[in-house]
GROMACS .gro file of C-alpha atoms in nm:
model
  278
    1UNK     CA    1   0.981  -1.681  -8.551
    2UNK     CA    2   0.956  -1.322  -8.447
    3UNK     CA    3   0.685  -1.336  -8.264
    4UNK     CA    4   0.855  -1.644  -8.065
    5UNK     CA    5   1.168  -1.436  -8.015
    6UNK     CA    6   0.948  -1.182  -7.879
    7UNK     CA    7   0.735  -1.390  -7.642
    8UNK     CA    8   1.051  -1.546  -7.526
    9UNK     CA    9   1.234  -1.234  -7.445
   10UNK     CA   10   0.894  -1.120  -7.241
   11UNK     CA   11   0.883  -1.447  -7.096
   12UNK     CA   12   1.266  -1.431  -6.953
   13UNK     CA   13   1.175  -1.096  -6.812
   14UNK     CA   14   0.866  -1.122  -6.640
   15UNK     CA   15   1.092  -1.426  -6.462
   16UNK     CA   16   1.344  -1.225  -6.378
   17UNK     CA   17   1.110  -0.909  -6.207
   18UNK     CA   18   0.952  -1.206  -6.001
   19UNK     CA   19   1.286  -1.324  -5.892
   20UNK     CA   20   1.403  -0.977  -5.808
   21UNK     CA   21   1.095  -0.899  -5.619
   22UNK     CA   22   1.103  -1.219  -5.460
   23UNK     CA   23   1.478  -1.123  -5.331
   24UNK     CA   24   1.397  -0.772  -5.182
   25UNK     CA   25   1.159  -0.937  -5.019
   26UNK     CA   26   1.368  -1.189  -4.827
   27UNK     CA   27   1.592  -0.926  -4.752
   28UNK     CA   28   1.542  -0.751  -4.431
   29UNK     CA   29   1.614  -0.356  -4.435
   30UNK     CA   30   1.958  -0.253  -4.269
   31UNK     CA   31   1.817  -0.035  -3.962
   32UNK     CA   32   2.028   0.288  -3.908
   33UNK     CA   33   2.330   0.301  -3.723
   34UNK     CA   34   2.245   0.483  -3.389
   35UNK     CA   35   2.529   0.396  -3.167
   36UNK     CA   36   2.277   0.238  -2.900
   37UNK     CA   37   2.232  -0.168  -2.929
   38UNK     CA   38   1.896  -0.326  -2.874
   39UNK     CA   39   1.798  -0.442  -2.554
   40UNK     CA   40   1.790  -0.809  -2.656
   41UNK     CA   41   2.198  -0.708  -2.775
   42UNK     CA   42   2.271  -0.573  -2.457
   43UNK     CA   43   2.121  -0.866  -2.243
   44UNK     CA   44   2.322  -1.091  -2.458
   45UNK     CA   45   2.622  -0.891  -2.448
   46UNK     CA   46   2.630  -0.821  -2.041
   47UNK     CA   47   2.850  -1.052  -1.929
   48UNK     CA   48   2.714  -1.272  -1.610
   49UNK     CA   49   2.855  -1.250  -1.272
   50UNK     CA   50   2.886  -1.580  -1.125
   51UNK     CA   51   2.772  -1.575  -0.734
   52UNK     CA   52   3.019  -1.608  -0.463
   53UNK     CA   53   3.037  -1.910  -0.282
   54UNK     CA   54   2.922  -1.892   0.038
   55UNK     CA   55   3.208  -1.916   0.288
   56UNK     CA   56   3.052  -1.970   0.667
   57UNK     CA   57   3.259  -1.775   0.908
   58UNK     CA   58   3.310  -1.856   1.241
   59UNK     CA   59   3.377  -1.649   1.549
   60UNK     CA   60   3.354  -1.716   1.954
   61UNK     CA   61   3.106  -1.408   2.020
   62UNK     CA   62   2.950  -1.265   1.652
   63UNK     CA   63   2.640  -1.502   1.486
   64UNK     CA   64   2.519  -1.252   1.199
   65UNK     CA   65   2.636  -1.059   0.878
   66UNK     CA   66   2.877  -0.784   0.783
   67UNK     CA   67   2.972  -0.622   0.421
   68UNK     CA   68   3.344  -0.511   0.392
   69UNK     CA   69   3.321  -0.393   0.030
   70UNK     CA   70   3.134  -0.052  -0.019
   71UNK     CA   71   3.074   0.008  -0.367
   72UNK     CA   72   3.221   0.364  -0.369
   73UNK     CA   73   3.342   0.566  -0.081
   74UNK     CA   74   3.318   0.446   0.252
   75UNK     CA   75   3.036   0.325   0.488
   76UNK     CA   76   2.895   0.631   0.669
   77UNK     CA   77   2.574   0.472   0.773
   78UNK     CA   78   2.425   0.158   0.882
   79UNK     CA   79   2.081   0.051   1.025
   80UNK     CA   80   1.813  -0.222   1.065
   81UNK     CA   81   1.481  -0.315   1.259
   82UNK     CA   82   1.398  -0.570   1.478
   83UNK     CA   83   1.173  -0.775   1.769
   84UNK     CA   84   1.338  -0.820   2.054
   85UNK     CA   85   1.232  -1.144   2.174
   86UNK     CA   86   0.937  -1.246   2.488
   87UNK     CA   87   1.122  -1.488   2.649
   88UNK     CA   88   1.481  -1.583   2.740
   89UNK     CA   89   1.610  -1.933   2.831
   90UNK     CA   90   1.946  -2.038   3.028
   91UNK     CA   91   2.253  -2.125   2.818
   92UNK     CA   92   2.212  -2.482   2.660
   93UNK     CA   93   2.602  -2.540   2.731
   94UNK     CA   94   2.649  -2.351   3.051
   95UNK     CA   95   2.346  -2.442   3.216
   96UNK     CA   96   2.094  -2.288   3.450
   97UNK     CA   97   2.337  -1.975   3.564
   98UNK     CA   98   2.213  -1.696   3.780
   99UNK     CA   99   2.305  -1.444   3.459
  100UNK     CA  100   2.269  -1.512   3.125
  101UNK     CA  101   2.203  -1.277   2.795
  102UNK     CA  102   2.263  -1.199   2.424
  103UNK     CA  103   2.311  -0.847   2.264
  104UNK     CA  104   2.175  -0.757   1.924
  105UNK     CA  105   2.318  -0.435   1.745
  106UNK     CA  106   2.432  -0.267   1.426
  107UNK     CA  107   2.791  -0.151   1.362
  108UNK     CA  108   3.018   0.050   1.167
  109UNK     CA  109   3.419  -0.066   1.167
  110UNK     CA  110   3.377  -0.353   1.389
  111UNK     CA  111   3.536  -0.619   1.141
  112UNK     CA  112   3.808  -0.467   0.986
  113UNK     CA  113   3.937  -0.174   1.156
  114UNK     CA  114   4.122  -0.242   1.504
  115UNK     CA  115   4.147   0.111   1.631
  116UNK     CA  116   3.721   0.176   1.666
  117UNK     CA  117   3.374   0.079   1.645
  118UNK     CA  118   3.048   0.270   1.639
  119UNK     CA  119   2.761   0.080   1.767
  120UNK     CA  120   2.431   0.064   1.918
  121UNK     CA  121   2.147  -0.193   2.044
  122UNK     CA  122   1.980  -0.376   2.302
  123UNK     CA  123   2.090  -0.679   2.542
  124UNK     CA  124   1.842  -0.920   2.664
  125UNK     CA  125   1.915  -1.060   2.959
  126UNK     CA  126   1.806  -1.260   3.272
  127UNK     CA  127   1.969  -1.155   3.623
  128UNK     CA  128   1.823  -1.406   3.907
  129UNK     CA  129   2.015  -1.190   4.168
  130UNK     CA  130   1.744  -0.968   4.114
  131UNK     CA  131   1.470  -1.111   3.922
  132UNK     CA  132   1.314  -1.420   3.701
  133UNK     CA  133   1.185  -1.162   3.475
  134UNK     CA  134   1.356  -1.080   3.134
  135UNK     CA  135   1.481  -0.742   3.101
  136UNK     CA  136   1.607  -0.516   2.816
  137UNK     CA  137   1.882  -0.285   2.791
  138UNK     CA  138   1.920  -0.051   2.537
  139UNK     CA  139   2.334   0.112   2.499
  140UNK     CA  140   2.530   0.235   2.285
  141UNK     CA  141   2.921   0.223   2.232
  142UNK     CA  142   3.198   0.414   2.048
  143UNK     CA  143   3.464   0.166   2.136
  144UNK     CA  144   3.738   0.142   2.298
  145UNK     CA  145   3.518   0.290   2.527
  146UNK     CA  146   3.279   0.164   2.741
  147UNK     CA  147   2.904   0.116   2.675
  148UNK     CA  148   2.671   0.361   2.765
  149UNK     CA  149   2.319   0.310   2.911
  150UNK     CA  150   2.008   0.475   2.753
  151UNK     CA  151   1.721   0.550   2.889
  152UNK     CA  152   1.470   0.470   2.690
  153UNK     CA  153   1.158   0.157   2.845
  154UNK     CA  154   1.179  -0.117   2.619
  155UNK     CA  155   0.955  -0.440   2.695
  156UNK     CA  156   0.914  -0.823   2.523
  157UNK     CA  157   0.804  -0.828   2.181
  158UNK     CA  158   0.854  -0.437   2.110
  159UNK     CA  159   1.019  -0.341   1.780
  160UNK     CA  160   1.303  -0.167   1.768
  161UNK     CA  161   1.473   0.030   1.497
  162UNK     CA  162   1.864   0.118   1.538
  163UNK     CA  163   2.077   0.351   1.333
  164UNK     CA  164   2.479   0.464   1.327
  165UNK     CA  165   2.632   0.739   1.170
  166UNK     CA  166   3.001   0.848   1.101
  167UNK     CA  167   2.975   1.221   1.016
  168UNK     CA  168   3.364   1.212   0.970
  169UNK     CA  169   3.664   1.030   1.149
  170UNK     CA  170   3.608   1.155   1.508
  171UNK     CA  171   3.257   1.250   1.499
  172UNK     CA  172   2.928   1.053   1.470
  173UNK     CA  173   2.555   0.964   1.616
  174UNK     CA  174   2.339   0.709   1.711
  175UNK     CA  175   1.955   0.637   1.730
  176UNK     CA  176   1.722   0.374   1.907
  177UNK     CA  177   1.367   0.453   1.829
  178UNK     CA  178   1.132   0.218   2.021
  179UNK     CA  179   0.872   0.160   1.723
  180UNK     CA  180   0.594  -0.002   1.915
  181UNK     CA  181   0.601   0.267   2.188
  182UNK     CA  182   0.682   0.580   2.000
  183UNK     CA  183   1.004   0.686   2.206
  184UNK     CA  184   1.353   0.747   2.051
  185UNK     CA  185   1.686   0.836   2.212
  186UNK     CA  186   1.973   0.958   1.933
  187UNK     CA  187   2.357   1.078   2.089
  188UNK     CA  188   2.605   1.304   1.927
  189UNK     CA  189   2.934   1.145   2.015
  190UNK     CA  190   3.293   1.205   1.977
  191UNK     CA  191   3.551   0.987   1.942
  192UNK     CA  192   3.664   0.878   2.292
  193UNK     CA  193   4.038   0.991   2.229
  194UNK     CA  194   4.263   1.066   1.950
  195UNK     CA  195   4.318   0.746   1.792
  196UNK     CA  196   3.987   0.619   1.823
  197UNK     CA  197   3.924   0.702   1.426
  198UNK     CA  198   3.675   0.557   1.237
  199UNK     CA  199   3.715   0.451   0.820
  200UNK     CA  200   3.408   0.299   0.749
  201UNK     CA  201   3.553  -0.007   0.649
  202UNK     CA  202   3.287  -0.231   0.688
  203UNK     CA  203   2.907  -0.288   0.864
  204UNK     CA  204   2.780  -0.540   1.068
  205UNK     CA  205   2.417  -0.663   1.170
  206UNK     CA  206   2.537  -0.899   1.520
  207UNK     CA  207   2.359  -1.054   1.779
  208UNK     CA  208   2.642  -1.118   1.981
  209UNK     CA  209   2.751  -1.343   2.333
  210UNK     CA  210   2.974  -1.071   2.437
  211UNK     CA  211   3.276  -1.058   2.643
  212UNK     CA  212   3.278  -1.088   3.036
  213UNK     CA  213   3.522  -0.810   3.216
  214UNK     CA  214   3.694  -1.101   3.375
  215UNK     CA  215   3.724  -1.237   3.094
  216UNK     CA  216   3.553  -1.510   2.842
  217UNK     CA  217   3.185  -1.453   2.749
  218UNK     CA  218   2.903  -1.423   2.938
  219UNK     CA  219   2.645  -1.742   2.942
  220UNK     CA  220   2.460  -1.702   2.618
  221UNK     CA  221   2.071  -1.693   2.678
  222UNK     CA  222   1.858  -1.933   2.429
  223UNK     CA  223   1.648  -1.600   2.248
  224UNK     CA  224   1.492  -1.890   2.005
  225UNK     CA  225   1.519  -1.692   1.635
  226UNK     CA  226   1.606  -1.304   1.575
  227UNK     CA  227   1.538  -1.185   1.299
  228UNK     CA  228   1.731  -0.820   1.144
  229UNK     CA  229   1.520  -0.658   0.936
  230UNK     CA  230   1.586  -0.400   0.716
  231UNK     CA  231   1.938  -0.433   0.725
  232UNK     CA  232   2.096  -0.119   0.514
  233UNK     CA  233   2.463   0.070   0.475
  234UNK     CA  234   2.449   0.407   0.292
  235UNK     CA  235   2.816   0.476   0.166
  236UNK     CA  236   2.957   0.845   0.136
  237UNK     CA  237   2.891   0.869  -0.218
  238UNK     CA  238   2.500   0.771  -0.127
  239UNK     CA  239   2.505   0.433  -0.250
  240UNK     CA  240   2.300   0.169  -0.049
  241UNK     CA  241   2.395  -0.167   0.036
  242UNK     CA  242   2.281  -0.484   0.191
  243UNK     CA  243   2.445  -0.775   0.402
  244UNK     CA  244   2.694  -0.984   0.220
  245UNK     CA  245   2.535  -1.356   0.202
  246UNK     CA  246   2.845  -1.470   0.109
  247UNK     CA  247   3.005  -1.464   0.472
  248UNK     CA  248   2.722  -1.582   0.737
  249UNK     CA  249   2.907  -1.553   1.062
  250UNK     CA  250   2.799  -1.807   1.307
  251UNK     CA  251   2.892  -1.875   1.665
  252UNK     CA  252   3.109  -2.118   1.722
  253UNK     CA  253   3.286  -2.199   2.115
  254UNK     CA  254   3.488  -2.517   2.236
  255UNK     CA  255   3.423  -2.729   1.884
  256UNK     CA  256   3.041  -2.620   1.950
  257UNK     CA  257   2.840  -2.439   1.697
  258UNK     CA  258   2.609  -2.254   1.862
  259UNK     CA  259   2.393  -2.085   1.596
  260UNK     CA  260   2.317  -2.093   1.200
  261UNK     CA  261   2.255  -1.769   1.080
  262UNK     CA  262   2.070  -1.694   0.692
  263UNK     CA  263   2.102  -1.395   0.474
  264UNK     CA  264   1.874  -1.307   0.207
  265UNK     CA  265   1.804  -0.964   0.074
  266UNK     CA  266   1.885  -0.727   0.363
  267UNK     CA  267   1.678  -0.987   0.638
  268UNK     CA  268   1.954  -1.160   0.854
  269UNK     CA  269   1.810  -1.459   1.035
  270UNK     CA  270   1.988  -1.577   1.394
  271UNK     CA  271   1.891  -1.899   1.534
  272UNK     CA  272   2.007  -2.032   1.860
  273UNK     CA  273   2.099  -2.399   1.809
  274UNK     CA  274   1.946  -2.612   2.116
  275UNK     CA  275   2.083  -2.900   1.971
  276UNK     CA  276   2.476  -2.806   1.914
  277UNK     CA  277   2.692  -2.904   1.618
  278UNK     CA  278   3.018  -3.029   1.600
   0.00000   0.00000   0.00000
């Protein structure tokens, strides 16, 4: 009987080390306490921004994209590439006109702000009084002035880089650098008078049927597709932004839409509608 009490006891307690070891094994080891979560914790934890709904916004004169929301600061700086197109064709709506054209051009304040707008690019633009041939003019505008000429040869097909800069309220510059051909033109400017002040508000990346002096806008030429490459803000506190593809603006006149415009990344794609929308 003693040796049975014995081999029992031994018995119960080699049982009980295997359960024990069994349960430390199971167990996982509590890791230290560092303050910093794993990175599978923080991608769990980051809360997910749902995308904003596109909203298409229409205007009589601007097919493009803008951003009104810098992410600190306030735009300073805003810039993009393009082609300027070959070829040039009359006004769908309008018809065969002796003048026709379409601007492209980056901005800073345009949208927002009423009192000023930097700005620089190139007009296409077909002028029978004086020619079949296409021609390109490259200007640049601190508005409510007028735009200024400069001289700078520009031909079909070149690529053209185009930059603004607000230095401060009342001062600024702009650049056109003709890629293809090597030349580039940049302007210190001032603003035209005392309440011309800009707030970098917002940017814009426009190809644009602009106004007429007399009044209404000039016959918009059929330049196919444009595409804005490259299409950057820098904000005062050196942050760098794209278009907002949330807002497509797209030119719409008399019920007609007259182009659809896309926006992904910081490429802004205008295409001139030959076949109008209602």
């Amino acid at each position: 009987m003693t040796f049975l009490r014995v081999s029992l006891a031994a018995l119960i307690l080699v049982i009980m080390i295997f359960i024990s070891y069994f349960d430390w094994v199971a167990t996982p080891t509590p890791k230290p306490n560092t303050g910093v979560a794993s990175q599978s914790a923080t991608e769990t934890a980051r809360p997910s921004e749902p995308p904003r709904k596109k909203k298409i916004r229409y205007s009589k004169n601007w097919s493009g994209a803008v951003n009104t929301e810098p992410p600190s600061g306030y735009f300073a700086a805003a810039g993009m590439r393009f082609t300027v197109p070959k070829t040039l064709r009359p006004d769908i709506v309008k018809g065969n006109s002796d003048y026709y054209a379409a601007s492209a051009w980056v901005g800073i304040d345009g949208l927002t702000h009423g009192t000023a707008l930097l700005q620089t690019g190139v007009t296409i633009e077909v002028n029978k009084t004086n020619s079949e041939e296409v021609t390109y003019v490259p200007w640049y505008e601190w508005w409510p002035n007028i735009a200024m000429r400069l001289d700078i040869p520009i031909g079909g097909g070149d690529e053209i880089e185009v930059e603004v800069v607000m230095f401060n309220a009342t001062s600024g510059k702009i650049l056109l650098w003709n890629r293809s051909k090597g030349d580039w033109v940049a302007r210190a400017l001032q603003a035209p008078r005392p309440d011309a002040k800009l707030a970098g508000r917002s940017v814009e990346w426009i190809v644009e049927d602009f106004a007429l002096s007399e009044g209404g806008n000039v016959p918009f030429g059929d330049f196919g597709v444009i595409e804005l490459r490259d299409c950057k803000a820098h904000t005062s506190t050196d942050k760098v932004v794209g278009p907002d593809p949330s807002q497509p603006f797209y030119i719409r006149q008399d019920n007609l839409t007259r182009t659809n415009t896309s926006v992904e990344g910081q490429s802004v794609s205008i295409q001139y509608l030959t076949t109008t929308k209602f």
